[in-house]
mmCIF file with all atom_site columns, C-alpha atoms in Angstrom:
data_model
loop_
_atom_site.group_PDB
_atom_site.id
_atom_site.type_symbol
_atom_site.label_atom_id
_atom_site.label_alt_id
_atom_site.label_comp_id
_atom_site.label_asym_id
_atom_site.label_entity_id
_atom_site.label_seq_id
_atom_site.pdbx_PDB_ins_code
_atom_site.Cartn_x
_atom_site.Cartn_y
_atom_site.Cartn_z
_atom_site.occupancy
_atom_site.B_iso_or_equiv
_atom_site.pdbx_formal_charge
_atom_site.auth_seq_id
_atom_site.auth_comp_id
_atom_site.auth_asym_id
_atom_site.auth_atom_id
_atom_site.pdbx_PDB_model_num
ATOM 1  C CA . MET A 1 1  ? -39.684 135.658 75.575 1.00 0.00 ? 1  MET A CA 1
ATOM 2  C CA . MET A 1 2  ? -42.420 133.076 77.005 1.00 0.00 ? 2  MET A CA 1
ATOM 3  C CA . THR A 1 3  ? -41.686 130.945 74.130 1.00 0.00 ? 3  THR A CA 1
ATOM 4  C CA . TRP A 1 4  ? -38.410 130.237 75.054 1.00 0.00 ? 4  TRP A CA 1
ATOM 5  C CA . ILE A 1 5  ? -38.865 130.121 78.843 1.00 0.00 ? 5  ILE A CA 1
ATOM 6  C CA . PHE A 1 6  ? -41.895 127.585 78.181 1.00 0.00 ? 6  PHE A CA 1
ATOM 7  C CA . MET A 1 7  ? -39.580 125.515 75.612 1.00 0.00 ? 7  MET A CA 1
ATOM 8  C CA . ASP A 1 8  ? -36.551 125.639 78.075 1.00 0.00 ? 8  ASP A CA 1
ATOM 9  C CA . MET A 1 9  ? -39.130 124.104 80.980 1.00 0.00 ? 9  MET A CA 1
ATOM 10 C CA . PHE A 1 10 ? -41.065 121.370 79.083 1.00 0.00 ? 10 PHE A CA 1
ATOM 11 C CA . LEU A 1 11 ? -38.486 120.901 75.903 1.00 0.00 ? 11 LEU A CA 1
ATOM 12 C CA . SER A 1 12 ? -34.547 120.570 77.149 1.00 0.00 ? 12 SER A CA 1
ATOM 13 C CA . LYS A 1 13 ? -32.448 118.474 79.038 1.00 0.00 ? 13 LYS A CA 1
ATOM 14 C CA . GLU A 1 14 ? -32.626 120.406 82.473 1.00 0.00 ? 14 GLU A CA 1
ATOM 15 C CA . LYS A 1 15 ? -35.825 121.572 82.117 1.00 0.00 ? 15 LYS A CA 1
ATOM 16 C CA . LYS A 1 16 ? -35.334 124.974 84.043 1.00 0.00 ? 16 LYS A CA 1
ATOM 17 C CA . ALA A 1 17 ? -35.695 128.101 82.253 1.00 0.00 ? 17 ALA A CA 1
ATOM 18 C CA . THR A 1 18 ? -32.835 130.704 83.123 1.00 0.00 ? 18 THR A CA 1
ATOM 19 C CA . PHE A 1 19 ? -32.782 134.526 82.928 1.00 0.00 ? 19 PHE A CA 1
ATOM 20 C CA . LEU A 1 20 ? -30.298 134.602 80.138 1.00 0.00 ? 20 LEU A CA 1
ATOM 21 C CA . GLY A 1 21 ? -32.761 132.278 77.900 1.00 0.00 ? 21 GLY A CA 1
ATOM 22 C CA . GLY A 1 22 ? -35.469 134.503 78.883 1.00 0.00 ? 22 GLY A CA 1
ATOM 23 C CA . LEU A 1 23 ? -33.260 136.952 77.441 1.00 0.00 ? 23 LEU A CA 1
ATOM 24 C CA . ASN A 1 24 ? -32.605 135.375 74.310 1.00 0.00 ? 24 ASN A CA 1
ATOM 25 C CA . GLY A 1 25 ? -35.925 134.848 73.441 1.00 0.00 ? 25 GLY A CA 1
ATOM 26 C CA . LEU A 1 26 ? -37.314 138.399 74.387 1.00 0.00 ? 26 LEU A CA 1
ATOM 27 C CA . ILE A 1 27 ? -33.995 140.111 71.704 1.00 0.00 ? 27 ILE A CA 1
ATOM 28 C CA . CYS A 1 28 ? -35.983 137.224 69.119 1.00 0.00 ? 28 CYS A CA 1
ATOM 29 C CA . GLY A 1 29 ? -38.983 138.288 68.779 1.00 0.00 ? 29 GLY A CA 1
ATOM 30 C CA . LEU A 1 30 ? -38.174 142.313 69.488 1.00 0.00 ? 30 LEU A CA 1
ATOM 31 C CA . VAL A 1 31 ? -35.666 141.486 65.618 1.00 0.00 ? 31 VAL A CA 1
ATOM 32 C CA . GLY A 1 32 ? -37.795 139.292 64.284 1.00 0.00 ? 32 GLY A CA 1
ATOM 33 C CA . ILE A 1 33 ? -40.826 141.262 64.697 1.00 0.00 ? 33 ILE A CA 1
ATOM 34 C CA . THR A 1 34 ? -38.982 144.943 64.206 1.00 0.00 ? 34 THR A CA 1
ATOM 35 C CA . PRO A 1 35 ? -38.580 144.362 59.602 1.00 0.00 ? 35 PRO A CA 1
ATOM 36 C CA . ALA A 1 36 ? -42.880 143.828 59.742 1.00 0.00 ? 36 ALA A CA 1
ATOM 37 C CA . ALA A 1 37 ? -44.220 145.552 62.422 1.00 0.00 ? 37 ALA A CA 1
ATOM 38 C CA . GLY A 1 38 ? -46.200 148.520 60.156 1.00 0.00 ? 38 GLY A CA 1
ATOM 39 C CA . TYR A 1 39 ? -47.472 145.561 58.435 1.00 0.00 ? 39 TYR A CA 1
ATOM 40 C CA . VAL A 1 40 ? -49.076 142.669 60.555 1.00 0.00 ? 40 VAL A CA 1
ATOM 41 C CA . ASN A 1 41 ? -52.120 143.473 63.611 1.00 0.00 ? 41 ASN A CA 1
ATOM 42 C CA . GLY A 1 42 ? -51.075 142.624 67.378 1.00 0.00 ? 42 GLY A CA 1
ATOM 43 C CA . LEU A 1 43 ? -51.914 138.553 66.196 1.00 0.00 ? 43 LEU A CA 1
ATOM 44 C CA . GLY A 1 44 ? -49.387 138.431 63.584 1.00 0.00 ? 44 GLY A CA 1
ATOM 45 C CA . ALA A 1 45 ? -46.959 140.001 65.660 1.00 0.00 ? 45 ALA A CA 1
ATOM 46 C CA . ILE A 1 46 ? -47.662 137.439 68.150 1.00 0.00 ? 46 ILE A CA 1
ATOM 47 C CA . VAL A 1 47 ? -47.166 134.766 65.512 1.00 0.00 ? 47 VAL A CA 1
ATOM 48 C CA . ILE A 1 48 ? -43.937 136.299 64.301 1.00 0.00 ? 48 ILE A CA 1
ATOM 49 C CA . GLY A 1 49 ? -42.615 136.256 67.819 1.00 0.00 ? 49 GLY A CA 1
ATOM 50 C CA . LEU A 1 50 ? -43.600 132.646 68.483 1.00 0.00 ? 50 LEU A CA 1
ATOM 51 C CA . VAL A 1 51 ? -42.195 131.142 65.319 1.00 0.00 ? 51 VAL A CA 1
ATOM 52 C CA . CYS A 1 52 ? -39.257 133.222 65.876 1.00 0.00 ? 52 CYS A CA 1
ATOM 53 C CA . SER A 1 53 ? -38.299 132.948 69.391 1.00 0.00 ? 53 SER A CA 1
ATOM 54 C CA . SER A 1 54 ? -38.619 128.886 68.634 1.00 0.00 ? 54 SER A CA 1
ATOM 55 C CA . VAL A 1 55 ? -36.438 128.774 65.203 1.00 0.00 ? 55 VAL A CA 1
ATOM 56 C CA . VAL A 1 56 ? -33.815 130.487 67.348 1.00 0.00 ? 56 VAL A CA 1
ATOM 57 C CA . TRP A 1 57 ? -34.157 127.932 70.327 1.00 0.00 ? 57 TRP A CA 1
ATOM 58 C CA . VAL A 1 58 ? -34.147 124.594 68.441 1.00 0.00 ? 58 VAL A CA 1
ATOM 59 C CA . ALA A 1 59 ? -30.806 126.145 66.081 1.00 0.00 ? 59 ALA A CA 1
ATOM 60 C CA . TRP A 1 60 ? -29.860 126.798 69.857 1.00 0.00 ? 60 TRP A CA 1
ATOM 61 C CA . TYR A 1 61 ? -29.924 123.828 70.778 1.00 0.00 ? 61 TYR A CA 1
ATOM 62 C CA . THR A 1 62 ? -29.053 120.949 67.725 1.00 0.00 ? 62 THR A CA 1
ATOM 63 C CA . LEU A 1 63 ? -26.761 123.151 65.857 1.00 0.00 ? 63 LEU A CA 1
ATOM 64 C CA . PRO A 1 64 ? -23.812 122.627 68.222 1.00 0.00 ? 64 PRO A CA 1
ATOM 65 C CA . LYS A 1 65 ? -24.435 118.712 67.546 1.00 0.00 ? 65 LYS A CA 1
ATOM 66 C CA . TYR A 1 66 ? -24.260 118.408 64.069 1.00 0.00 ? 66 TYR A CA 1
ATOM 67 C CA . VAL A 1 67 ? -22.063 121.162 62.854 1.00 0.00 ? 67 VAL A CA 1
ATOM 68 C CA . TRP A 1 68 ? -18.524 121.056 63.444 1.00 0.00 ? 68 TRP A CA 1
ATOM 69 C CA . PRO A 1 69 ? -17.801 125.406 64.024 1.00 0.00 ? 69 PRO A CA 1
ATOM 70 C CA . PHE A 1 70 ? -20.587 125.347 66.556 1.00 0.00 ? 70 PHE A CA 1
ATOM 71 C CA . GLN A 1 71 ? -18.796 122.640 69.044 1.00 0.00 ? 71 GLN A CA 1
ATOM 72 C CA . GLN A 1 72 ? -17.105 123.383 71.974 1.00 0.00 ? 72 GLN A CA 1
ATOM 73 C CA . GLY A 1 73 ? -14.005 121.704 72.924 1.00 0.00 ? 73 GLY A CA 1
ATOM 74 C CA . ARG A 1 74 ? -14.023 118.343 70.659 1.00 0.00 ? 74 ARG A CA 1
#
């Protein structure tokens, strides 16, 4: 969640974190760690959450620019 919020605050055009963005980051981290929960320690869980949330954040902001099914109204 914090990864998504920090990326929103420092890397997005609006430079503002949102509640729904934080919620998306939280869900991404939980979905990412669920399959590996029995195999990693706390540090591994943090790394998986960081990576999953970062990948989804980048996809969220770049896919609508370059992939036609994700473009709205064009």
